[in-house]
DNA sequence: ACGGTATTCAACCAGGTGGTTGACTTCCAC
DNA sequence: GTGGAAGTCAACCACCTGGTTGAATACCGT
């Protein structure tokens, strides 16, 4: 699954992890502080932080034996951009009812189009 | 994992599924048309469509034995809103260096704050 | 009515995920 | 230097996921 976007989406596909992000948006916090808020072991929360870190959503500092977690906003940008691209396309298609004409035209040629004959699992939907 | 946002994020945490979304953003398509583009069985693509459908990202029509898939933009809104909320908070914290003052102040009270004493796994990060 | 096309259903499998517990390492404070 | 606090490492478990194949269903065109 290794690619960047997949990792970020996967990281946020968990309520606990989204809640961690929401807390960190308010300010940095240590594992202990965070873990206290959840009905699970501290190690489990540590694993969640690890996932967020691998996805580039947080970084962890060092203050003696504390390792405060810090939210990084940049990666959220990445996702937002991806979403916006397709959200807008879909909305346009929805608004413009005359789009049906284009679609009727499109049903003429079986194989969708040109310029995309290589394996789509590589370099998909950038 | 059942909650709505988790399902949507999880659905997009797969390159094949993101690619499907990107294709559907350009126009509705049937399973057969879509499956032709991927190096996997048609049934596998059908499963992916199922996941997208369960997440509310697509709906499927009926045209005789065809079941054209149609992208729904609304759910993308949901995600965008969630992302924007925290992206903005994080960016603000980043821009305003004077934020350190607030954080120093914050380190005064151990338990973060009021109004959230119940189990955080329920109703997390709305 | 038949054959082909479009899709779904079901069983199975390898590998990943979210959680547990127990032991270990680090570092401060006294 | 010892004790306790903060964090990490490792093994283990139940369940979910992404893929496979094979068979079944539904519908159109001739």
Tab-separated table of N, CA, C and O in Angstrom, chain A residues 13-93:
chain	number	residue	atom	x	y	z
A	13	UNK	N	-8.282	6.752	8.632
A	13	UNK	CA	-9.454	5.868	8.560
A	13	UNK	C	-9.664	5.160	9.884
A	13	UNK	O	-10.103	4.016	9.921
A	14	UNK	N	-9.353	5.814	10.969
A	14	UNK	CA	-9.521	5.229	12.298
A	14	UNK	C	-9.901	6.340	13.260
A	14	UNK	O	-9.200	7.350	13.342
A	15	UNK	N	-11.010	6.170	13.972
A	15	UNK	CA	-11.537	7.226	14.833
A	15	UNK	C	-10.537	7.656	15.899
A	15	UNK	O	-10.405	8.856	16.179
A	16	UNK	N	-9.845	6.696	16.477
A	16	UNK	CA	-8.856	7.040	17.499
A	16	UNK	C	-7.790	7.948	16.913
A	16	UNK	O	-7.429	8.970	17.498
A	17	UNK	N	-7.306	7.589	15.723
A	17	UNK	CA	-6.259	8.390	15.109
A	17	UNK	C	-6.784	9.769	14.723
A	17	UNK	O	-6.092	10.774	14.899
A	18	UNK	N	-8.010	9.858	14.222
A	18	UNK	CA	-8.561	11.181	13.912
A	18	UNK	C	-8.684	12.004	15.179
A	18	UNK	O	-8.400	13.205	15.180
A	19	UNK	N	-9.066	11.358	16.274
A	19	UNK	CA	-9.179	12.092	17.530
A	19	UNK	C	-7.812	12.580	17.984
A	19	UNK	O	-7.677	13.713	18.461
A	20	UNK	N	-6.796	11.763	17.819
A	20	UNK	CA	-5.438	12.192	18.162
A	20	UNK	C	-5.078	13.438	17.368
A	20	UNK	O	-4.574	14.424	17.926
A	21	UNK	N	-5.357	13.406	16.081
A	21	UNK	CA	-5.067	14.571	15.243
A	21	UNK	C	-5.807	15.785	15.770
A	21	UNK	O	-5.238	16.871	15.887
A	22	UNK	N	-7.070	15.601	16.128
A	22	UNK	CA	-7.858	16.744	16.579
A	22	UNK	C	-7.265	17.315	17.871
A	22	UNK	O	-7.211	18.521	18.059
A	23	UNK	N	-6.779	16.442	18.750
A	23	UNK	CA	-6.157	16.940	19.976
A	23	UNK	C	-4.858	17.657	19.678
A	23	UNK	O	-4.555	18.707	20.250
A	24	UNK	N	-4.077	17.075	18.777
A	24	UNK	CA	-2.781	17.681	18.469
A	24	UNK	C	-2.938	18.993	17.714
A	24	UNK	O	-2.040	19.833	17.728
A	25	UNK	N	-4.080	19.168	17.072
A	25	UNK	CA	-4.322	20.442	16.402
A	25	UNK	C	-4.395	21.560	17.427
A	25	UNK	O	-4.106	22.715	17.133
A	26	UNK	N	-4.756	21.223	18.655
A	26	UNK	CA	-4.861	22.227	19.716
A	26	UNK	C	-3.523	22.475	20.391
A	26	UNK	O	-3.355	23.468	21.101
A	27	UNK	N	-2.567	21.588	20.196
A	27	UNK	CA	-1.255	21.772	20.798
A	27	UNK	C	-0.520	20.460	20.953
A	27	UNK	O	-1.138	19.401	21.015
A	28	UNK	N	0.791	20.520	20.987
A	28	UNK	CA	1.598	19.307	21.127
A	28	UNK	C	1.257	18.597	22.432
A	28	UNK	O	0.763	19.209	23.371
A	29	UNK	N	1.527	17.298	22.481
A	29	UNK	CA	1.258	16.528	23.695
A	29	UNK	C	2.129	15.285	23.723
A	29	UNK	O	2.549	14.789	22.682
A	30	UNK	N	2.392	14.784	24.913
A	30	UNK	CA	3.214	13.577	25.042
A	30	UNK	C	2.333	12.342	24.958
A	30	UNK	O	1.109	12.423	25.098
A	31	UNK	N	2.978	11.202	24.735
A	31	UNK	CA	2.251	9.943	24.666
A	31	UNK	C	1.410	9.735	25.915
A	31	UNK	O	0.222	9.407	25.829
A	32	UNK	N	2.017	9.933	27.077
A	32	UNK	CA	1.302	9.727	28.329
A	32	UNK	C	0.050	10.568	28.414
A	32	UNK	O	-1.036	10.059	28.737
A	33	UNK	N	0.178	11.850	28.101
A	33	UNK	CA	-0.978	12.750	28.147
A	33	UNK	C	-2.076	12.256	27.217
A	33	UNK	O	-3.252	12.201	27.585
A	34	UNK	N	-1.684	11.880	26.018
A	34	UNK	CA	-2.662	11.441	25.028
A	34	UNK	C	-3.316	10.134	25.458
A	34	UNK	O	-4.545	10.004	25.453
A	35	UNK	N	-2.495	9.185	25.864
A	35	UNK	CA	-2.998	7.845	26.169
A	35	UNK	C	-4.032	7.877	27.285
A	35	UNK	O	-4.969	7.069	27.296
A	36	UNK	N	-3.870	8.817	28.216
A	36	UNK	CA	-4.796	8.899	29.344
A	36	UNK	C	-6.228	9.081	28.883
A	36	UNK	O	-7.175	8.719	29.576
A	37	UNK	N	-6.408	9.610	27.678
A	37	UNK	CA	-7.741	9.955	27.208
A	37	UNK	C	-8.484	8.782	26.582
A	37	UNK	O	-9.663	8.891	26.286
A	38	UNK	N	-7.811	7.665	26.361
A	38	UNK	CA	-8.438	6.569	25.633
A	38	UNK	C	-8.542	5.292	26.454
A	38	UNK	O	-7.671	5.016	27.273
A	39	UNK	N	-9.599	4.545	26.200
A	39	UNK	CA	-9.846	3.319	26.958
A	39	UNK	C	-9.029	2.153	26.411
A	39	UNK	O	-9.575	1.084	26.171
A	40	UNK	N	-7.756	2.366	26.185
A	40	UNK	CA	-6.925	1.271	25.669
A	40	UNK	C	-5.536	1.449	26.245
A	40	UNK	O	-5.226	2.477	26.862
A	41	UNK	N	-4.694	0.433	26.041
A	41	UNK	CA	-3.364	0.476	26.636
A	41	UNK	C	-2.536	1.594	26.027
A	41	UNK	O	-2.770	2.021	24.898
A	42	UNK	N	-1.555	2.050	26.810
A	42	UNK	CA	-0.640	3.065	26.317
A	42	UNK	C	0.090	2.575	25.072
A	42	UNK	O	0.324	3.336	24.127
A	43	UNK	N	0.433	1.299	25.038
A	43	UNK	CA	1.144	0.776	23.876
A	43	UNK	C	0.305	0.866	22.614
A	43	UNK	O	0.828	1.119	21.526
A	44	UNK	N	-0.984	0.660	22.776
A	44	UNK	CA	-1.866	0.751	21.613
A	44	UNK	C	-1.834	2.177	21.059
A	44	UNK	O	-1.717	2.376	19.844
A	45	UNK	N	-1.913	3.159	21.955
A	45	UNK	CA	-1.859	4.548	21.511
A	45	UNK	C	-0.506	4.839	20.858
A	45	UNK	O	-0.435	5.518	19.826
A	46	UNK	N	0.553	4.273	21.418
A	46	UNK	CA	1.881	4.455	20.826
A	46	UNK	C	1.884	3.951	19.386
A	46	UNK	O	2.440	4.597	18.493
A	47	UNK	N	1.229	2.817	19.165
A	47	UNK	CA	1.167	2.292	17.801
A	47	UNK	C	0.422	3.256	16.888
A	47	UNK	O	0.841	3.502	15.758
A	48	UNK	N	-0.670	3.812	17.374
A	48	UNK	CA	-1.423	4.771	16.564
A	48	UNK	C	-0.537	5.957	16.202
A	48	UNK	O	-0.518	6.406	15.057
A	49	UNK	N	0.207	6.460	17.185
A	49	UNK	CA	1.103	7.578	16.899
A	49	UNK	C	2.121	7.180	15.833
A	49	UNK	O	2.440	7.963	14.941
A	50	UNK	N	2.593	5.942	15.928
A	50	UNK	CA	3.558	5.465	14.941
A	50	UNK	C	2.968	5.538	13.535
A	50	UNK	O	3.629	5.958	12.580
A	51	UNK	N	1.727	5.112	13.412
A	51	UNK	CA	1.073	5.138	12.104
A	51	UNK	C	0.969	6.573	11.593
A	51	UNK	O	1.285	6.851	10.427
A	52	UNK	N	0.557	7.480	12.479
A	52	UNK	CA	0.448	8.886	12.081
A	52	UNK	C	1.810	9.420	11.657
A	52	UNK	O	1.920	10.161	10.672
A	53	UNK	N	2.833	9.021	12.393
A	53	UNK	CA	4.183	9.487	12.075
A	53	UNK	C	4.640	8.947	10.721
A	53	UNK	O	5.146	9.710	9.884
A	54	UNK	N	4.448	7.660	10.486
A	54	UNK	CA	4.854	7.060	9.208
A	54	UNK	C	4.122	7.725	8.046
A	54	UNK	O	4.655	7.815	6.939
A	55	UNK	N	2.913	8.191	8.299
A	55	UNK	CA	2.146	8.846	7.250
A	55	UNK	C	2.582	10.303	7.086
A	55	UNK	O	2.093	11.003	6.207
A	56	UNK	N	3.467	10.764	7.958
A	56	UNK	CA	3.945	12.128	7.866
A	56	UNK	C	3.008	13.151	8.486
A	56	UNK	O	3.194	14.353	8.332
A	57	UNK	N	2.000	12.666	9.226
A	57	UNK	CA	1.037	13.587	9.818
A	57	UNK	C	1.553	14.226	11.100
A	57	UNK	O	1.111	15.314	11.464
A	58	UNK	N	2.437	13.546	11.793
A	58	UNK	CA	3.028	14.122	13.003
A	58	UNK	C	4.533	13.904	13.000
A	58	UNK	O	5.049	13.030	12.302
A	59	UNK	N	5.205	14.705	13.798
A	59	UNK	CA	6.617	14.481	14.085
A	59	UNK	C	6.722	14.399	15.598
A	59	UNK	O	5.808	14.821	16.314
A	60	UNK	N	7.843	13.848	16.086
A	60	UNK	CA	7.993	13.736	17.529
A	60	UNK	C	9.294	14.362	17.965
A	60	UNK	O	10.355	14.069	17.417
A	61	UNK	N	9.196	15.233	18.946
A	61	UNK	CA	10.374	15.929	19.434
A	61	UNK	C	11.066	15.145	20.525
A	61	UNK	O	10.845	13.945	20.683
A	62	UNK	N	11.931	15.804	21.251
A	62	UNK	CA	12.603	15.156	22.371
A	62	UNK	C	12.797	16.176	23.474
A	62	UNK	O	13.324	17.263	23.260
A	63	UNK	N	12.324	15.827	24.678
A	63	UNK	CA	12.493	16.678	25.850
A	63	UNK	C	12.761	15.704	26.993
A	63	UNK	O	11.841	15.205	27.616
A	64	UNK	N	14.074	15.410	27.175
A	64	UNK	CA	14.468	14.387	28.152
A	64	UNK	C	13.810	13.083	27.746
A	64	UNK	O	13.903	12.705	26.590
A	65	UNK	N	13.096	12.415	28.641
A	65	UNK	CA	12.469	11.158	28.228
A	65	UNK	C	11.081	11.356	27.617
A	65	UNK	O	10.464	10.394	27.183
A	66	UNK	N	10.620	12.580	27.520
A	66	UNK	CA	9.349	12.857	26.835
A	66	UNK	C	9.581	12.912	25.328
A	66	UNK	O	10.641	13.341	24.894
A	67	UNK	N	8.579	12.499	24.582
A	67	UNK	CA	8.672	12.611	23.116
A	67	UNK	C	7.424	13.293	22.585
A	67	UNK	O	6.583	12.636	21.981
A	68	UNK	N	7.254	14.585	22.855
A	68	UNK	CA	6.017	15.276	22.467
A	68	UNK	C	5.718	15.129	20.980
A	68	UNK	O	6.612	15.210	20.151
A	69	UNK	N	4.465	14.878	20.669
A	69	UNK	CA	4.028	14.754	19.283
A	69	UNK	C	3.548	16.102	18.767
A	69	UNK	O	2.918	16.868	19.492
A	70	UNK	N	3.859	16.350	17.502
A	70	UNK	CA	3.524	17.644	16.896
A	70	UNK	C	2.862	17.420	15.542
A	70	UNK	O	3.398	16.715	14.690
A	71	UNK	N	1.705	18.024	15.358
A	71	UNK	CA	0.960	17.860	14.102
A	71	UNK	C	1.610	18.638	12.959
A	71	UNK	O	1.948	19.803	13.113
A	72	UNK	N	1.764	17.981	11.809
A	72	UNK	CA	2.288	18.645	10.609
A	72	UNK	C	1.142	18.878	9.632
A	72	UNK	O	0.466	17.929	9.237
A	73	UNK	N	0.958	20.120	9.224
A	73	UNK	CA	-0.201	20.452	8.396
A	73	UNK	C	-0.006	20.112	6.923
A	73	UNK	O	-0.960	19.821	6.208
A	74	UNK	N	1.233	20.079	6.485
A	74	UNK	CA	1.484	19.959	5.038
A	74	UNK	C	0.771	18.775	4.399
A	74	UNK	O	0.185	18.888	3.328
A	75	UNK	N	0.837	17.624	5.065
A	75	UNK	CA	0.287	16.426	4.461
A	75	UNK	C	-1.230	16.544	4.308
A	75	UNK	O	-1.809	16.012	3.357
A	76	UNK	N	-1.852	17.263	5.224
A	76	UNK	CA	-3.289	17.482	5.093
A	76	UNK	C	-3.565	18.224	3.783
A	76	UNK	O	-4.573	17.977	3.118
A	77	UNK	N	-2.644	19.124	3.423
A	77	UNK	CA	-2.768	19.826	2.146
A	77	UNK	C	-2.853	18.838	0.992
A	77	UNK	O	-3.710	18.951	0.115
A	78	UNK	N	-1.943	17.876	0.995
A	78	UNK	CA	-1.888	16.874	-0.060
A	78	UNK	C	-3.268	16.266	-0.291
A	78	UNK	O	-3.775	16.223	-1.418
A	79	UNK	N	-3.867	15.811	0.784
A	79	UNK	CA	-5.181	15.187	0.680
A	79	UNK	C	-6.220	16.164	0.181
A	79	UNK	O	-7.001	15.852	-0.708
A	80	UNK	N	-6.224	17.341	0.795
A	80	UNK	CA	-7.204	18.337	0.396
A	80	UNK	C	-7.134	18.581	-1.103
A	80	UNK	O	-8.152	18.644	-1.781
A	81	UNK	N	-5.910	18.675	-1.618
A	81	UNK	CA	-5.763	18.930	-3.050
A	81	UNK	C	-6.351	17.788	-3.864
A	81	UNK	O	-7.061	18.011	-4.842
A	82	UNK	N	-6.030	16.567	-3.466
A	82	UNK	CA	-6.565	15.410	-4.200
A	82	UNK	C	-8.086	15.473	-4.198
A	82	UNK	O	-8.733	15.369	-5.244
A	83	UNK	N	-8.661	15.645	-3.021
A	83	UNK	CA	-10.115	15.678	-2.894
A	83	UNK	C	-10.720	16.781	-3.750
A	83	UNK	O	-11.663	16.542	-4.503
A	84	UNK	N	-10.150	17.963	-3.633
A	84	UNK	CA	-10.714	19.112	-4.341
A	84	UNK	C	-10.783	18.875	-5.839
A	84	UNK	O	-11.771	19.207	-6.496
A	85	UNK	N	-9.720	18.269	-6.360
A	85	UNK	CA	-9.692	18.040	-7.798
A	85	UNK	C	-10.936	17.289	-8.257
A	85	UNK	O	-11.625	17.706	-9.171
A	86	UNK	N	-11.238	16.178	-7.597
A	86	UNK	CA	-12.328	15.334	-8.066
A	86	UNK	C	-13.680	15.821	-7.579
A	86	UNK	O	-14.694	15.644	-8.235
A	87	UNK	N	-13.664	16.451	-6.402
A	87	UNK	CA	-14.909	17.012	-5.910
A	87	UNK	C	-15.433	18.036	-6.914
A	87	UNK	O	-16.601	18.044	-7.284
A	88	UNK	N	-14.515	18.876	-7.396
A	88	UNK	CA	-14.947	19.913	-8.331
A	88	UNK	C	-15.441	19.313	-9.639
A	88	UNK	O	-16.494	19.671	-10.140
A	89	UNK	N	-14.691	18.365	-10.161
A	89	UNK	CA	-15.109	17.714	-11.408
A	89	UNK	C	-16.504	17.136	-11.260
A	89	UNK	O	-17.376	17.343	-12.102
A	90	UNK	N	-16.709	16.402	-10.160
A	90	UNK	CA	-17.992	15.741	-9.958
A	90	UNK	C	-19.113	16.758	-9.829
A	90	UNK	O	-20.200	16.585	-10.377
A	91	UNK	N	-18.831	17.849	-9.138
A	91	UNK	CA	-19.864	18.864	-8.964
A	91	UNK	C	-20.214	19.536	-10.280
A	91	UNK	O	-21.374	19.782	-10.573
A	92	UNK	N	-19.183	19.805	-11.054
A	92	UNK	CA	-19.433	20.409	-12.360
A	92	UNK	C	-20.355	19.521	-13.181
A	92	UNK	O	-21.370	19.964	-13.701
A	93	UNK	N	-19.984	18.255	-13.247
A	93	UNK	CA	-20.783	17.315	-14.021
A	93	UNK	C	-22.223	17.304	-13.530
A	93	UNK	O	-23.157	17.138	-14.297
